[in-house]
């Protein structure tokens, strides 16, 4: 029986979600509410999920798109069953770097391998009934985003072309429009400090925790 609160961060590559999550972690670690929060990442976090993450992002043998879809789903089942569900049942606030909206945007809208309805069904199945209470979508154009990447080493998804990443953005825009109550659409071209203020104010308001 869920008692906690579930927050996810979503967006395309280099949208600034890791920066925001790291700023949040730092703020929470020095607060009295340190033990109330659990940070996770999708794909990954569970031991098996981290193995799957390496395969998805760095395997030499490019997976078939359906294989890719099932690998993301498999990692999420492990994450939900072994980490998120128990934490929510204990009343924790779980913050996840990506969740099933990523599957809908990347495998659904961008890969376009199955009708969105079917990807949505599979994505929900992988979350074993868990739905985020609140999602921050950091909305940034892929052209802007890749300027931020500079010379860093890119994984297999980041190496997809501009058309693919434009489809991801279009996917997220659609998902955000359809889930206005849950998803906060944030202009990610704003400064990190500005975005952080928006995010922390909303978290304080929703969780009633005065960070
Ligand atoms: P990141 O967590 O470091 O952003 O990298 C994960 C990559 O995997 C990123 O390119 C988005 C992609 N992804 C999917 O394609 N589908 C999914 O369901 C998830 C969770 C991530």
PDB file of N, CA and C in Angstrom, residues 101 104-105 108-110 116 137 139 166-180 182-183 185:
ATOM      1  N   UNK A 101       7.698   7.547 -19.049  1.00  0.00           N
ATOM      2  CA  UNK A 101       7.509   8.522 -20.136  1.00  0.00           C
ATOM      3  C   UNK A 101       8.677   8.455 -21.125  1.00  0.00           C
ATOM      4  N   UNK A 104       7.892   5.904 -23.688  1.00  0.00           N
ATOM      5  CA  UNK A 104       6.861   6.364 -24.643  1.00  0.00           C
ATOM      6  C   UNK A 104       7.495   7.351 -25.639  1.00  0.00           C
ATOM      7  N   UNK A 105       8.349   8.254 -25.141  1.00  0.00           N
ATOM      8  CA  UNK A 105       8.974   9.246 -26.032  1.00  0.00           C
ATOM      9  C   UNK A 105      10.004   8.597 -26.960  1.00  0.00           C
ATOM     10  N   UNK A 108       8.452   4.711 -28.255  1.00  0.00           N
ATOM     11  CA  UNK A 108       7.146   4.937 -28.888  1.00  0.00           C
ATOM     12  C   UNK A 108       7.238   5.953 -30.016  1.00  0.00           C
ATOM     13  N   UNK A 109       7.397   7.228 -29.678  1.00  0.00           N
ATOM     14  CA  UNK A 109       7.352   8.297 -30.689  1.00  0.00           C
ATOM     15  C   UNK A 109       8.583   8.296 -31.607  1.00  0.00           C
ATOM     16  N   UNK A 110       9.790   8.095 -31.034  1.00  0.00           N
ATOM     17  CA  UNK A 110      10.986   8.248 -31.873  1.00  0.00           C
ATOM     18  C   UNK A 110      11.303   6.990 -32.680  1.00  0.00           C
ATOM     19  N   UNK A 116       1.575   3.775 -30.452  1.00  0.00           N
ATOM     20  CA  UNK A 116       1.822   4.393 -29.138  1.00  0.00           C
ATOM     21  C   UNK A 116       0.997   3.703 -28.042  1.00  0.00           C
ATOM     22  N   UNK A 137       9.239  17.863 -16.630  1.00  0.00           N
ATOM     23  CA  UNK A 137       9.737  17.678 -18.009  1.00  0.00           C
ATOM     24  C   UNK A 137      10.599  18.881 -18.355  1.00  0.00           C
ATOM     25  N   UNK A 139      12.206  20.826 -20.904  1.00  0.00           N
ATOM     26  CA  UNK A 139      11.921  20.934 -22.334  1.00  0.00           C
ATOM     27  C   UNK A 139      12.979  21.799 -23.037  1.00  0.00           C
ATOM     28  N   UNK A 166      14.567  15.021 -32.463  1.00  0.00           N
ATOM     29  CA  UNK A 166      13.407  15.911 -32.648  1.00  0.00           C
ATOM     30  C   UNK A 166      12.113  15.133 -32.408  1.00  0.00           C
ATOM     31  N   UNK A 167      12.109  13.867 -32.823  1.00  0.00           N
ATOM     32  CA  UNK A 167      10.917  13.026 -32.575  1.00  0.00           C
ATOM     33  C   UNK A 167      10.729  12.771 -31.078  1.00  0.00           C
ATOM     34  N   UNK A 168      11.856  12.604 -30.362  1.00  0.00           N
ATOM     35  CA  UNK A 168      11.781  12.426 -28.900  1.00  0.00           C
ATOM     36  C   UNK A 168      11.125  13.661 -28.284  1.00  0.00           C
ATOM     37  N   UNK A 169      11.589  14.844 -28.722  1.00  0.00           N
ATOM     38  CA  UNK A 169      11.041  16.088 -28.152  1.00  0.00           C
ATOM     39  C   UNK A 169       9.554  16.218 -28.468  1.00  0.00           C
ATOM     40  N   UNK A 170       9.202  15.922 -29.715  1.00  0.00           N
ATOM     41  CA  UNK A 170       7.797  15.980 -30.111  1.00  0.00           C
ATOM     42  C   UNK A 170       6.968  15.002 -29.256  1.00  0.00           C
ATOM     43  N   UNK A 171       7.562  13.825 -28.988  1.00  0.00           N
ATOM     44  CA  UNK A 171       6.898  12.829 -28.141  1.00  0.00           C
ATOM     45  C   UNK A 171       6.640  13.378 -26.751  1.00  0.00           C
ATOM     46  N   UNK A 172       7.694  13.941 -26.150  1.00  0.00           N
ATOM     47  CA  UNK A 172       7.534  14.509 -24.804  1.00  0.00           C
ATOM     48  C   UNK A 172       6.498  15.636 -24.787  1.00  0.00           C
ATOM     49  N   UNK A 173       6.515  16.484 -25.832  1.00  0.00           N
ATOM     50  CA  UNK A 173       5.546  17.590 -25.887  1.00  0.00           C
ATOM     51  C   UNK A 173       4.117  17.037 -25.874  1.00  0.00           C
ATOM     52  N   UNK A 174       3.908  15.958 -26.637  1.00  0.00           N
ATOM     53  CA  UNK A 174       2.569  15.334 -26.673  1.00  0.00           C
ATOM     54  C   UNK A 174       2.194  14.721 -25.330  1.00  0.00           C
ATOM     55  N   UNK A 175       3.156  14.017 -24.737  1.00  0.00           N
ATOM     56  CA  UNK A 175       2.883  13.372 -23.434  1.00  0.00           C
ATOM     57  C   UNK A 175       2.528  14.450 -22.399  1.00  0.00           C
ATOM     58  N   UNK A 176       3.280  15.564 -22.435  1.00  0.00           N
ATOM     59  CA  UNK A 176       3.034  16.653 -21.467  1.00  0.00           C
ATOM     60  C   UNK A 176       1.638  17.250 -21.669  1.00  0.00           C
ATOM     61  N   UNK A 177       1.245  17.404 -22.950  1.00  0.00           N
ATOM     62  CA  UNK A 177      -0.091  17.969 -23.233  1.00  0.00           C
ATOM     63  C   UNK A 177      -1.199  17.061 -22.715  1.00  0.00           C
ATOM     64  N   UNK A 178      -0.964  15.747 -22.823  1.00  0.00           N
ATOM     65  CA  UNK A 178      -1.997  14.789 -22.409  1.00  0.00           C
ATOM     66  C   UNK A 178      -2.043  14.562 -20.906  1.00  0.00           C
ATOM     67  N   UNK A 179      -1.004  15.011 -20.178  1.00  0.00           N
ATOM     68  CA  UNK A 179      -0.941  14.736 -18.732  1.00  0.00           C
ATOM     69  C   UNK A 179      -0.653  16.021 -17.951  1.00  0.00           C
ATOM     70  N   UNK A 180      -1.477  17.040 -18.245  1.00  0.00           N
ATOM     71  CA  UNK A 180      -1.202  18.377 -17.682  1.00  0.00           C
ATOM     72  C   UNK A 180      -1.210  18.409 -16.152  1.00  0.00           C
ATOM     73  N   UNK A 182      -0.215  16.018 -14.078  1.00  0.00           N
ATOM     74  CA  UNK A 182       0.969  15.372 -13.502  1.00  0.00           C
ATOM     75  C   UNK A 182       2.277  16.016 -13.945  1.00  0.00           C
ATOM     76  N   UNK A 183       2.329  16.479 -15.205  1.00  0.00           N
ATOM     77  CA  UNK A 183       3.615  16.889 -15.778  1.00  0.00           C
ATOM     78  C   UNK A 183       3.783  18.410 -15.783  1.00  0.00           C
ATOM     79  N   UNK A 185       5.795  21.274 -17.312  1.00  0.00           N
ATOM     80  CA  UNK A 185       6.614  21.498 -18.508  1.00  0.00           C
ATOM     81  C   UNK A 185       7.493  22.740 -18.277  1.00  0.00           C
TER      82      UNK A 185
END
